[in-house]
CSV table of C-alpha atoms and ligand atoms in Angstrom, one decimal:
chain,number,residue,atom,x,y,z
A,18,UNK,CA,-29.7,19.1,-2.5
A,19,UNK,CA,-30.1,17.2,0.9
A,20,UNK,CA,-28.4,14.2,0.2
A,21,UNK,CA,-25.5,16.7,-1.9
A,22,UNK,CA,-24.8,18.4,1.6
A,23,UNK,CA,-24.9,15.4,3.8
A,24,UNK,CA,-22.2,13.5,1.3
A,25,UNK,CA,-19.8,16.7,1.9
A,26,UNK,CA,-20.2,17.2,5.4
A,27,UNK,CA,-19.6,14.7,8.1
A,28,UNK,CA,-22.5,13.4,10.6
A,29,UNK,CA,-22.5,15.7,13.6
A,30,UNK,CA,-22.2,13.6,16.6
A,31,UNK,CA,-23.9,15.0,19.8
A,32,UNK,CA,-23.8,13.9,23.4
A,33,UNK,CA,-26.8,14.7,25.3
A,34,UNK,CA,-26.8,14.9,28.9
A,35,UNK,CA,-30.6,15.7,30.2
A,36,UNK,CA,-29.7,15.4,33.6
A,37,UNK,CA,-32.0,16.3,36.7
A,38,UNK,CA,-35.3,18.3,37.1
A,39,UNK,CA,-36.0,20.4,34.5
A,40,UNK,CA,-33.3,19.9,32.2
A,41,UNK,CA,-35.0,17.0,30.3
A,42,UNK,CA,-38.1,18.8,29.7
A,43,UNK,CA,-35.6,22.0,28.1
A,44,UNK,CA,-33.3,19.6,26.7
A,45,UNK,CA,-36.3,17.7,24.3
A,46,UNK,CA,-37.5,21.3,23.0
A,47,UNK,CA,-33.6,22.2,22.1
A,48,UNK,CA,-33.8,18.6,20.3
A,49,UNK,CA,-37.3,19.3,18.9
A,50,UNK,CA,-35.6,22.7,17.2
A,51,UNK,CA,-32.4,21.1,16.4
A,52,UNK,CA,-34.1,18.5,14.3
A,53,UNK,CA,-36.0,21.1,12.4
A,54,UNK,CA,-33.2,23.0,11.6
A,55,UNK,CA,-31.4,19.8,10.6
A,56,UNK,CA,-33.9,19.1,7.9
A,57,UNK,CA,-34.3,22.7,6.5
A,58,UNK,CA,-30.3,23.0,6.4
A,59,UNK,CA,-29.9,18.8,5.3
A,60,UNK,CA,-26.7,18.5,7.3
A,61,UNK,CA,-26.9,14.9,9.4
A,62,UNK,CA,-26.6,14.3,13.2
A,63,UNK,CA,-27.3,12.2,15.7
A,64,UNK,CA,-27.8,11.9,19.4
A,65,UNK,CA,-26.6,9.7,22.3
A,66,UNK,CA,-28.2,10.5,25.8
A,67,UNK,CA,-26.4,9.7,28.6
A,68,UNK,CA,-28.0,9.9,32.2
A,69,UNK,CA,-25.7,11.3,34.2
A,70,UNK,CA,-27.2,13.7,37.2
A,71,UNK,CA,-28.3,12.9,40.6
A,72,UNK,CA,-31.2,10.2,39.7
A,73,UNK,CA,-28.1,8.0,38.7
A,74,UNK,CA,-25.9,9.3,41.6
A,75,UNK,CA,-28.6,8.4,44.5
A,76,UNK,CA,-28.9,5.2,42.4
A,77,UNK,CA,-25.3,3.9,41.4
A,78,UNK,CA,-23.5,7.0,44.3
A,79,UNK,CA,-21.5,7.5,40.7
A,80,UNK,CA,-21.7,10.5,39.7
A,81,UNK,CA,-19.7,10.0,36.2
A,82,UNK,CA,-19.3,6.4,35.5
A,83,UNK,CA,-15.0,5.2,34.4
A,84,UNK,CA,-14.8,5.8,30.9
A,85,UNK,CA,-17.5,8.6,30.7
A,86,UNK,CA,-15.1,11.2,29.4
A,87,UNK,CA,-13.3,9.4,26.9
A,88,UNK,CA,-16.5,8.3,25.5
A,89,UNK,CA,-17.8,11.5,25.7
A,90,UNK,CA,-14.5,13.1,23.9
A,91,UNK,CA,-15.5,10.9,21.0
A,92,UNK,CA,-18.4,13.4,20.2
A,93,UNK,CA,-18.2,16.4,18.5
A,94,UNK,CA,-20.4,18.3,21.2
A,95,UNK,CA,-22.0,17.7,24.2
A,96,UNK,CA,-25.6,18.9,24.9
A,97,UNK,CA,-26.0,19.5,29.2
A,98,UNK,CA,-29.7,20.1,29.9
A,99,UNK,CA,-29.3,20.7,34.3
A,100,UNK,CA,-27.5,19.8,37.0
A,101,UNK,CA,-29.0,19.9,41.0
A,102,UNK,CA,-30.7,17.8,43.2
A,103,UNK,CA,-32.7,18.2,46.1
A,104,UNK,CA,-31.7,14.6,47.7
A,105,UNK,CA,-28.0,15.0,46.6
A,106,UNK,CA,-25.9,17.3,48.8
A,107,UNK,CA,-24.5,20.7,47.3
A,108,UNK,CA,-21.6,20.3,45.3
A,109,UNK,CA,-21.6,16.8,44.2
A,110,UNK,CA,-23.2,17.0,40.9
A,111,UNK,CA,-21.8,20.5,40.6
A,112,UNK,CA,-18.1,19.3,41.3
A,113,UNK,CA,-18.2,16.0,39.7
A,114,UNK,CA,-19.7,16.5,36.9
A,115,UNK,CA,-20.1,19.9,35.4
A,116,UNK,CA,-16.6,21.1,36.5
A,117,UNK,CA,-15.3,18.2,36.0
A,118,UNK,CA,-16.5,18.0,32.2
A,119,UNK,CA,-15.3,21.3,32.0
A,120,UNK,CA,-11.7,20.6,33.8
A,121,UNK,CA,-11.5,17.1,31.9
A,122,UNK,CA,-12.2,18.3,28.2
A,123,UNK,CA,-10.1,21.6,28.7
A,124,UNK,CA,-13.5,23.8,28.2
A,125,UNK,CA,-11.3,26.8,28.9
A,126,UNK,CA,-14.1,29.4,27.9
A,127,UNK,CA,-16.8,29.9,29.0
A,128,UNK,CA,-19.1,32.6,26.5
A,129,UNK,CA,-21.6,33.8,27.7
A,130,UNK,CA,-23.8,36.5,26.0
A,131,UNK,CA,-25.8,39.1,27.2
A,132,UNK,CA,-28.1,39.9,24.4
A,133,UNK,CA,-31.9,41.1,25.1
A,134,UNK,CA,-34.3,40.0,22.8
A,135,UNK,CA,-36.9,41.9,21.6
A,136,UNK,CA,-40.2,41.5,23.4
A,137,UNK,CA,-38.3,40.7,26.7
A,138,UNK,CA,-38.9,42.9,29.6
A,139,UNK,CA,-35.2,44.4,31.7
A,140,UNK,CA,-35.3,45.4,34.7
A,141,UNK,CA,-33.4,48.1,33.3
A,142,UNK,CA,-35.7,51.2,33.2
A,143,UNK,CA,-35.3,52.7,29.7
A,144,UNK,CA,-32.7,50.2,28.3
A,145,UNK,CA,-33.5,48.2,25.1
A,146,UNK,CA,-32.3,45.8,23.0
A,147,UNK,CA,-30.0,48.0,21.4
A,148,UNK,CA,-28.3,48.8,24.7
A,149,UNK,CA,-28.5,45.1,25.9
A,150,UNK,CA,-26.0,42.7,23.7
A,151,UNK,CA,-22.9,42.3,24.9
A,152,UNK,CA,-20.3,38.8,25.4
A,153,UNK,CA,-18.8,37.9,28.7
A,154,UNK,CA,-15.6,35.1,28.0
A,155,UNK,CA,-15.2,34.3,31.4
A,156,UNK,CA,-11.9,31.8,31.8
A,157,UNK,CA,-13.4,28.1,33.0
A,158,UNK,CA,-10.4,26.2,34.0
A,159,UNK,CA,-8.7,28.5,36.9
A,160,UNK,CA,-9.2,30.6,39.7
A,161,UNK,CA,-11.1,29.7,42.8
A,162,UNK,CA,-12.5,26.8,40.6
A,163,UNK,CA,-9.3,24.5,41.4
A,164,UNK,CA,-10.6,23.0,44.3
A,165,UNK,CA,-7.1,23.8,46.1
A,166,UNK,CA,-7.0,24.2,49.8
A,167,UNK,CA,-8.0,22.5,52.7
A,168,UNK,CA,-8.9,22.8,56.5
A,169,UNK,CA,-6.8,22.7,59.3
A,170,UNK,CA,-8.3,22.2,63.0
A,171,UNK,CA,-12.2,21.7,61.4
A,172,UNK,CA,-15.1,21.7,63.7
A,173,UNK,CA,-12.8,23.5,66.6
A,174,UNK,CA,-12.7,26.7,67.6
A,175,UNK,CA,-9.3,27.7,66.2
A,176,UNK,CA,-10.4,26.0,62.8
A,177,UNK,CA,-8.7,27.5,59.9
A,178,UNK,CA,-10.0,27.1,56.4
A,179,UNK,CA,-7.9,27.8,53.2
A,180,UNK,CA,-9.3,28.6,49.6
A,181,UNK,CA,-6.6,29.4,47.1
A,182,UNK,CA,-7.0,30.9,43.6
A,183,UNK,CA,-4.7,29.5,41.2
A,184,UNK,CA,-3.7,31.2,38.1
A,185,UNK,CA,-1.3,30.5,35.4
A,186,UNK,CA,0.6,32.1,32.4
A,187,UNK,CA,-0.6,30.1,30.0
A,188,UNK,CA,-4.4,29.7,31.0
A,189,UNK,CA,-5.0,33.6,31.1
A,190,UNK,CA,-3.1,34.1,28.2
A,191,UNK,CA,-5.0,31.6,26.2
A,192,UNK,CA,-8.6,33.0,27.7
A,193,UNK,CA,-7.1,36.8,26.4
A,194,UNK,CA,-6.0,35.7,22.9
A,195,UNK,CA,-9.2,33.4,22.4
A,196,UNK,CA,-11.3,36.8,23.8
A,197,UNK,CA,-9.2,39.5,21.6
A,198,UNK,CA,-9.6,37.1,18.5
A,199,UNK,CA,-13.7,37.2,19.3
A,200,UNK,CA,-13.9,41.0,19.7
A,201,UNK,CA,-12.2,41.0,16.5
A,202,UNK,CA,-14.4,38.5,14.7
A,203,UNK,CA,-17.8,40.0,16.1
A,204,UNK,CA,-16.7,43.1,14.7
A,205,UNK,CA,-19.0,45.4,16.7
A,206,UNK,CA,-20.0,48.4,14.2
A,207,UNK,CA,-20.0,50.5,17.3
A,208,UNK,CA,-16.1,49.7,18.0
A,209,UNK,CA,-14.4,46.7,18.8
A,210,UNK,CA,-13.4,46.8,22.4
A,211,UNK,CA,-12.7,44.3,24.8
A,212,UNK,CA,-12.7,45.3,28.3
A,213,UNK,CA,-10.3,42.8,31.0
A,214,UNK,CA,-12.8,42.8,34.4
A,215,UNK,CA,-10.7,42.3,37.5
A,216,UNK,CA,-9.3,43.7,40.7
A,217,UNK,CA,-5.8,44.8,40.0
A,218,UNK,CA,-6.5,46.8,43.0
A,219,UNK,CA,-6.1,44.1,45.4
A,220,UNK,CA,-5.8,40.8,43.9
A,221,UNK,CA,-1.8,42.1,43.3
A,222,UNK,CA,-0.4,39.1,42.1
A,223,UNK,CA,-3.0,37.0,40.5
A,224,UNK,CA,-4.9,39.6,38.9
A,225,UNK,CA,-1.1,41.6,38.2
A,226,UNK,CA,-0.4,38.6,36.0
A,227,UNK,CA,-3.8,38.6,34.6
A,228,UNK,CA,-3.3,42.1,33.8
A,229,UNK,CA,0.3,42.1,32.4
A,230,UNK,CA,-0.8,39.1,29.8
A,231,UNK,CA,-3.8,41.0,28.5
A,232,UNK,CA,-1.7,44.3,27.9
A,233,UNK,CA,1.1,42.0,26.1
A,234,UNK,CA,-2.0,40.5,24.0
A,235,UNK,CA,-3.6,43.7,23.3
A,236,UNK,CA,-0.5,44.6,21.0
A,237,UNK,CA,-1.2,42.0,18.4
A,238,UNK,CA,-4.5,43.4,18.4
A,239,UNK,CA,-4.0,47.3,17.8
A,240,UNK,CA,-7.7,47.1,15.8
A,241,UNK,CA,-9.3,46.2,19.1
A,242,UNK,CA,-10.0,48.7,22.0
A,243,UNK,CA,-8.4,47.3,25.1
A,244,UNK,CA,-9.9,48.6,28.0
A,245,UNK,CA,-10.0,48.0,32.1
A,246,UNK,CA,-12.7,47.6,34.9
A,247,UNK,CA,-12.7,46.7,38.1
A,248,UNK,CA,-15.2,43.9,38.6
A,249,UNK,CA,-17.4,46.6,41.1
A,250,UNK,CA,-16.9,48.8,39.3
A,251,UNK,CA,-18.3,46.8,36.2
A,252,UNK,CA,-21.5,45.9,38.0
A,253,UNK,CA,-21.9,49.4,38.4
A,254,UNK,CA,-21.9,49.7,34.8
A,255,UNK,CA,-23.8,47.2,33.6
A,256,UNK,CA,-26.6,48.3,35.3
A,257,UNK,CA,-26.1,52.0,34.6
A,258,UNK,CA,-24.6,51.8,31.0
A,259,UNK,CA,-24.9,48.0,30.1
A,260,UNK,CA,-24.4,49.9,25.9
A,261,UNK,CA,-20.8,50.7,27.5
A,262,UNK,CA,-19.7,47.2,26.6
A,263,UNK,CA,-19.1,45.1,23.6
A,264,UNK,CA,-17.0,42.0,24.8
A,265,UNK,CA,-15.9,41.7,28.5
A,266,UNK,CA,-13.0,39.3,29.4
A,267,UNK,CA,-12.6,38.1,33.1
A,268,UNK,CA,-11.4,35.3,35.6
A,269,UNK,CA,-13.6,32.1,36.7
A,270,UNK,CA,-15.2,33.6,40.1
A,271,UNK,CA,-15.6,36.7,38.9
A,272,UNK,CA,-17.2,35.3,35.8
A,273,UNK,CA,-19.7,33.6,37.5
A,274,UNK,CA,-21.2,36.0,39.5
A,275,UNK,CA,-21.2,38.8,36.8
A,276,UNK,CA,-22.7,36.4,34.2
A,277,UNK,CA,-25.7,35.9,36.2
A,278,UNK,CA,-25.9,39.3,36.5
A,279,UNK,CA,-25.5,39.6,32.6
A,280,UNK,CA,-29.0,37.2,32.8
A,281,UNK,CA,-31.3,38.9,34.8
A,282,UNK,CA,-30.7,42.2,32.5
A,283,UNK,CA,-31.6,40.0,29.5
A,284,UNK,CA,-34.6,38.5,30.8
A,285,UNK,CA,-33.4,36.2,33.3
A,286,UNK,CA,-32.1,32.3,33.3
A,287,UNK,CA,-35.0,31.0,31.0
A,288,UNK,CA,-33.0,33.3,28.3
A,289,UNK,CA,-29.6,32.8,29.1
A,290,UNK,CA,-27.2,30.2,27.5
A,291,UNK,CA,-23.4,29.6,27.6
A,292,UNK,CA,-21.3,27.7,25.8
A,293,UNK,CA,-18.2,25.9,27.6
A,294,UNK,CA,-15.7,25.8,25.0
A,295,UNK,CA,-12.4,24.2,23.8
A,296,UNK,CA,-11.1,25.4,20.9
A,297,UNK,CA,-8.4,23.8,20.3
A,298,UNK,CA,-8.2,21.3,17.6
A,299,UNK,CA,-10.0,17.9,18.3
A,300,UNK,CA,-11.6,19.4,21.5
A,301,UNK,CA,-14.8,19.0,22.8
A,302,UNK,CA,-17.0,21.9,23.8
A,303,UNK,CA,-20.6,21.7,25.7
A,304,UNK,CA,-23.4,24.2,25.9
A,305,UNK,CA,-25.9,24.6,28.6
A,306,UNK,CA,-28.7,27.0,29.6
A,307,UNK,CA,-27.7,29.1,32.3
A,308,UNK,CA,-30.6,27.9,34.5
A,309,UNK,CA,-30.5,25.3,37.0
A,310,UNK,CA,-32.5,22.5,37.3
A,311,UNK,CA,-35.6,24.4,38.8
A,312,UNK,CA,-36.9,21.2,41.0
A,313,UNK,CA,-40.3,23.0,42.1
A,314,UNK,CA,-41.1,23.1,38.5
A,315,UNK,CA,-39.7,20.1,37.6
A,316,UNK,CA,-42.8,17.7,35.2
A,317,UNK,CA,-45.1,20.6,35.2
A,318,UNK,CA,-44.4,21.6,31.9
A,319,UNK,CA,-44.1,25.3,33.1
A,320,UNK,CA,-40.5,25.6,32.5
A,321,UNK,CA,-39.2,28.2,29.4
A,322,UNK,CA,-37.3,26.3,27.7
A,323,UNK,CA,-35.3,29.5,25.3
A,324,UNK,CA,-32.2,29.0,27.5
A,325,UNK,CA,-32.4,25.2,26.0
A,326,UNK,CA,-32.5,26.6,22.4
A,327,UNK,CA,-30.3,29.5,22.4
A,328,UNK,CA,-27.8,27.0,23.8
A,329,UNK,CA,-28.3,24.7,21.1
A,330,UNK,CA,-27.8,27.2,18.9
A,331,UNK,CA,-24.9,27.9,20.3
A,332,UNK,CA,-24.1,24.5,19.7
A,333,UNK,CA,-24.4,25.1,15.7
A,334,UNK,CA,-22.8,28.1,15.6
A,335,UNK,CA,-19.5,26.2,17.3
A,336,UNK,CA,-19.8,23.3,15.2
A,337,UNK,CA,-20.1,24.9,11.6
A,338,UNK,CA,-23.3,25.3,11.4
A,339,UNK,CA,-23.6,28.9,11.6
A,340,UNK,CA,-26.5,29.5,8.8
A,341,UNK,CA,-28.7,26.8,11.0
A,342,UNK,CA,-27.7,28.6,14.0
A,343,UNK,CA,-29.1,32.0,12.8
A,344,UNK,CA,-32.1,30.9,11.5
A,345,UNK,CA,-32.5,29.2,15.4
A,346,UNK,CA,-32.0,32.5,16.7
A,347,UNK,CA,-34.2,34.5,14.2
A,348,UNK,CA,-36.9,32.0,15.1
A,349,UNK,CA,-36.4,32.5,18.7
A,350,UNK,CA,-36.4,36.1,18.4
A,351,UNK,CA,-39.7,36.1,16.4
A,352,UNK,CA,-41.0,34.1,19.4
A,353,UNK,CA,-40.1,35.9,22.2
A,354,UNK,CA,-41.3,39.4,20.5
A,355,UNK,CA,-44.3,38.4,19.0
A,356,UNK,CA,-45.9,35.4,20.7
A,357,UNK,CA,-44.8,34.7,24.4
A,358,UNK,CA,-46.5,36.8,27.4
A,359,UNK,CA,-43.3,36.4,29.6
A,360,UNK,CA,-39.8,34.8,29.8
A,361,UNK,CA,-41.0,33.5,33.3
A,362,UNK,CA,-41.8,29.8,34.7
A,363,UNK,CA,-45.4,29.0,34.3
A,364,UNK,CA,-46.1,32.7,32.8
A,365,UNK,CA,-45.5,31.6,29.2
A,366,UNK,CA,-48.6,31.7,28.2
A,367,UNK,CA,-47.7,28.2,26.6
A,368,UNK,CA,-46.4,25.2,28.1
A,369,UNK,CA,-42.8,24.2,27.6
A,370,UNK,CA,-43.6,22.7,24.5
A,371,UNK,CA,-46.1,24.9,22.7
A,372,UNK,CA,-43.2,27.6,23.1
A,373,UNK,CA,-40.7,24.9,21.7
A,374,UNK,CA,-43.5,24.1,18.8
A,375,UNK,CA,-43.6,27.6,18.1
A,376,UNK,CA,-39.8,28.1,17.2
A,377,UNK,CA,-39.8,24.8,14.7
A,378,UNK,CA,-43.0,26.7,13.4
A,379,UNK,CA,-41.2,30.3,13.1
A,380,UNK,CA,-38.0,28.0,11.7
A,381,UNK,CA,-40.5,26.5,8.8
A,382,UNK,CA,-42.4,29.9,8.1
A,383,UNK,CA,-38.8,31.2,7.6
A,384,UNK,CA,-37.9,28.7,5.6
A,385,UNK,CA,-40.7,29.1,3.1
A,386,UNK,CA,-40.7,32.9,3.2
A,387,UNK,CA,-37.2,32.9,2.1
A,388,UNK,CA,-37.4,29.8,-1.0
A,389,UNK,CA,-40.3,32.0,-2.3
A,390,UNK,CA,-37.7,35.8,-1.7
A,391,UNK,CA,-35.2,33.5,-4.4
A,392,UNK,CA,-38.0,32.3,-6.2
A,393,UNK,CA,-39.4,35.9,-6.8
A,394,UNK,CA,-36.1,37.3,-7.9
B,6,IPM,C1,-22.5,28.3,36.3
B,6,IPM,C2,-22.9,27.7,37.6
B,6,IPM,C3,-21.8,26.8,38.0
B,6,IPM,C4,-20.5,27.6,38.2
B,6,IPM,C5,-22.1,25.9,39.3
B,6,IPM,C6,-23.4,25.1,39.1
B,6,IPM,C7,-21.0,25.1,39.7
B,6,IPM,O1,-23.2,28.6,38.6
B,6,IPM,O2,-22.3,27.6,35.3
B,6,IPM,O3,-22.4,29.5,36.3
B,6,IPM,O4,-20.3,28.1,39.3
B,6,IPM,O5,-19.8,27.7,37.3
B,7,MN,MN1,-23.1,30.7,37.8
């Protein structure tokens, strides 16, 4: 059976960047689970760690070495544990190399869902799991993101300081269809609905355009609800009525800030993963957890690493591995409802990678529950 499925399907090539504080002590828990799954499903894959992150910038002042991204485009996937450094100022590592993997390999979505798992405490009085899973595609490639602008007169007292949003046709249109095509295919049994998240009000050209593509989209999808918020508005809501939504679409900046919202009302950042994604034929995605690199916890073994595995099942989900994917999140579900004592650093009640060892356990008890379901029937 093994060797039958690794003969059809192709070795699934994986780039895996650790990178600084934490991320290397999440990253071996998501590889931990990912070879588990690998054996129970028998598809093939292997790994090639690169060590990009501030260690190597402080060392080499590189931050992403010539050829980096072409080698990196010759994977099918690229595994990012953390990026942050306390010695390396703020936006290096940010700038060059996880917006710059993301500008560079045309990662034009960004999906981030906001699902809360059973067992995990909201801060949401009275909300539950059922009210709690929702999708933000934020878009990844435009907006305040671009890095346009520029000082004039810095360090005087007449300094002026410019920071322009850029927006085009054909990235918000591609960021629409890709969303409209996922509300379609997630096929919410409560309604699909995709709601655009922005601030027609006064963002009147950028967010006009943004605005005019999605209602020109919407026709080719008359199955799908489309629906507006204003991004206030919308934090409003998903605090008050987080059940209101099913798939949210909205710009970069905007993105950002309501996606770490989205985490907090799922449990917070050792929960939340996003994948940065190009879908387009031949491109290379990457998938991260959602939390930084956490230097005070940083070879403690305190860390949660669930962000780490949620991404990686991400990671199977987007390269056609969905059945492995599921079982990852079953697993991860059965863990977080029935084993750990909090979604918080150092509050586990396990180290990083007893709750990593419990997953690959929940993945095998799965596994043998379900050969003995066929064998009973
Ligand atoms: C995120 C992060 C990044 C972003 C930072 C680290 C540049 O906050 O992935 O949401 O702003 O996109
Ligand atoms: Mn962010």
């Amino acid at each position: 059976m093994k060797e039958e499925n690794q003969s059809v399907s192709k070795t699934l090539r994986i780039a895996v960047i650790p990178g600084d504080g934490t991320g290397p002590e999440v990253t071996a828990e998501a590889l931990k689970v990912l070879k588990a799954v690998a054996e129970l499903e028998g598809f093939a894959y292997e790994t090639t760690t690169y060590d990009f992150g501030g260690e190597r910038y402080l060392r080499t002042g590189e931050v992403l070495p010539a050829g980096a991204i072409d080698e990196l485009r010759g994977h099918d996937a690229i595994f990012l544990g953390a990026v942050g450094h306390p010695q390396v100022p703020p936006g290096v590592l940010e700038k060059g190399l996880l917006l710059e993997l993301r500008f560079q390999l045309d990662q034009y979505i960004n999906l981030r869902p906001v699902k809360l798992y059973p067992g995990v405490p909201t801060p949401l009085a009275g909300k539950g799991p059922e009210d709690i899973d929702f999708v933000v595609v934020r878009e990844n490639t435009e907006d305040l993101y671009c890095g346009a602008g520029g000082f004039l007169k810095k360090g005087t007292a007449d300094e002026v300081a410019i920071q322009t949003a850029i927006y085009t046709r054909r990235g918000c249109e591609r960021c629409i269809r890709w969303a409209f095509e996922y509300t379609r295919r997630r096929n919410n049994p409560k309604g699909k609905k995709l709601t655009l998240v922005a601030k027609t009000n006064v963002l009147t050209y950028g967010h006009d355009l943004w605005w005019r593509t999605f209602q020109e989209v919407a026709r080719e999808f008359p199955d799908v609800k489309a629906d507006y918020n204003h991004v206030d508005a919308c934090c409003m809501w998903m605090v008050k009525s987080p059940e209101y939504y099913d798939v949210i679409v909205t710009t970069n900046m905007f993105g950002d800030i309501i996606t770490d919202l989205g985490a907090i009302l799922q449990g917070g950042l050792g929960v939340a993963a996003g994948a940065n994604l190009n879908p387009d034929p031949g491109g290379v995605s990457m998938f991260e957890p959602m939390g930084g690199s956490a230097p005070k916890y940083t070879g403690l073994g305190v860390i949660n690493p669930i962000a780490a595995i949620a991404a990686m099942a991400m990671l199977l989900e987007f390269s056609g591995q969905p059945h492995a994917a599921q079982r990852v999140t079953d697993a991860i579900q059965f863990v977080t409802g029935n084993k750990m004592k909090s979604q918080a650093a150092g509050q586990m009640g396990y180290s990083t990678s007893e709750v990593g060892d419990l997953v690959v356990e929940q993945l095998q008890q799965q596994a043998t529950r379900s050969a003995a379901e066929v064998a009973g029937t």
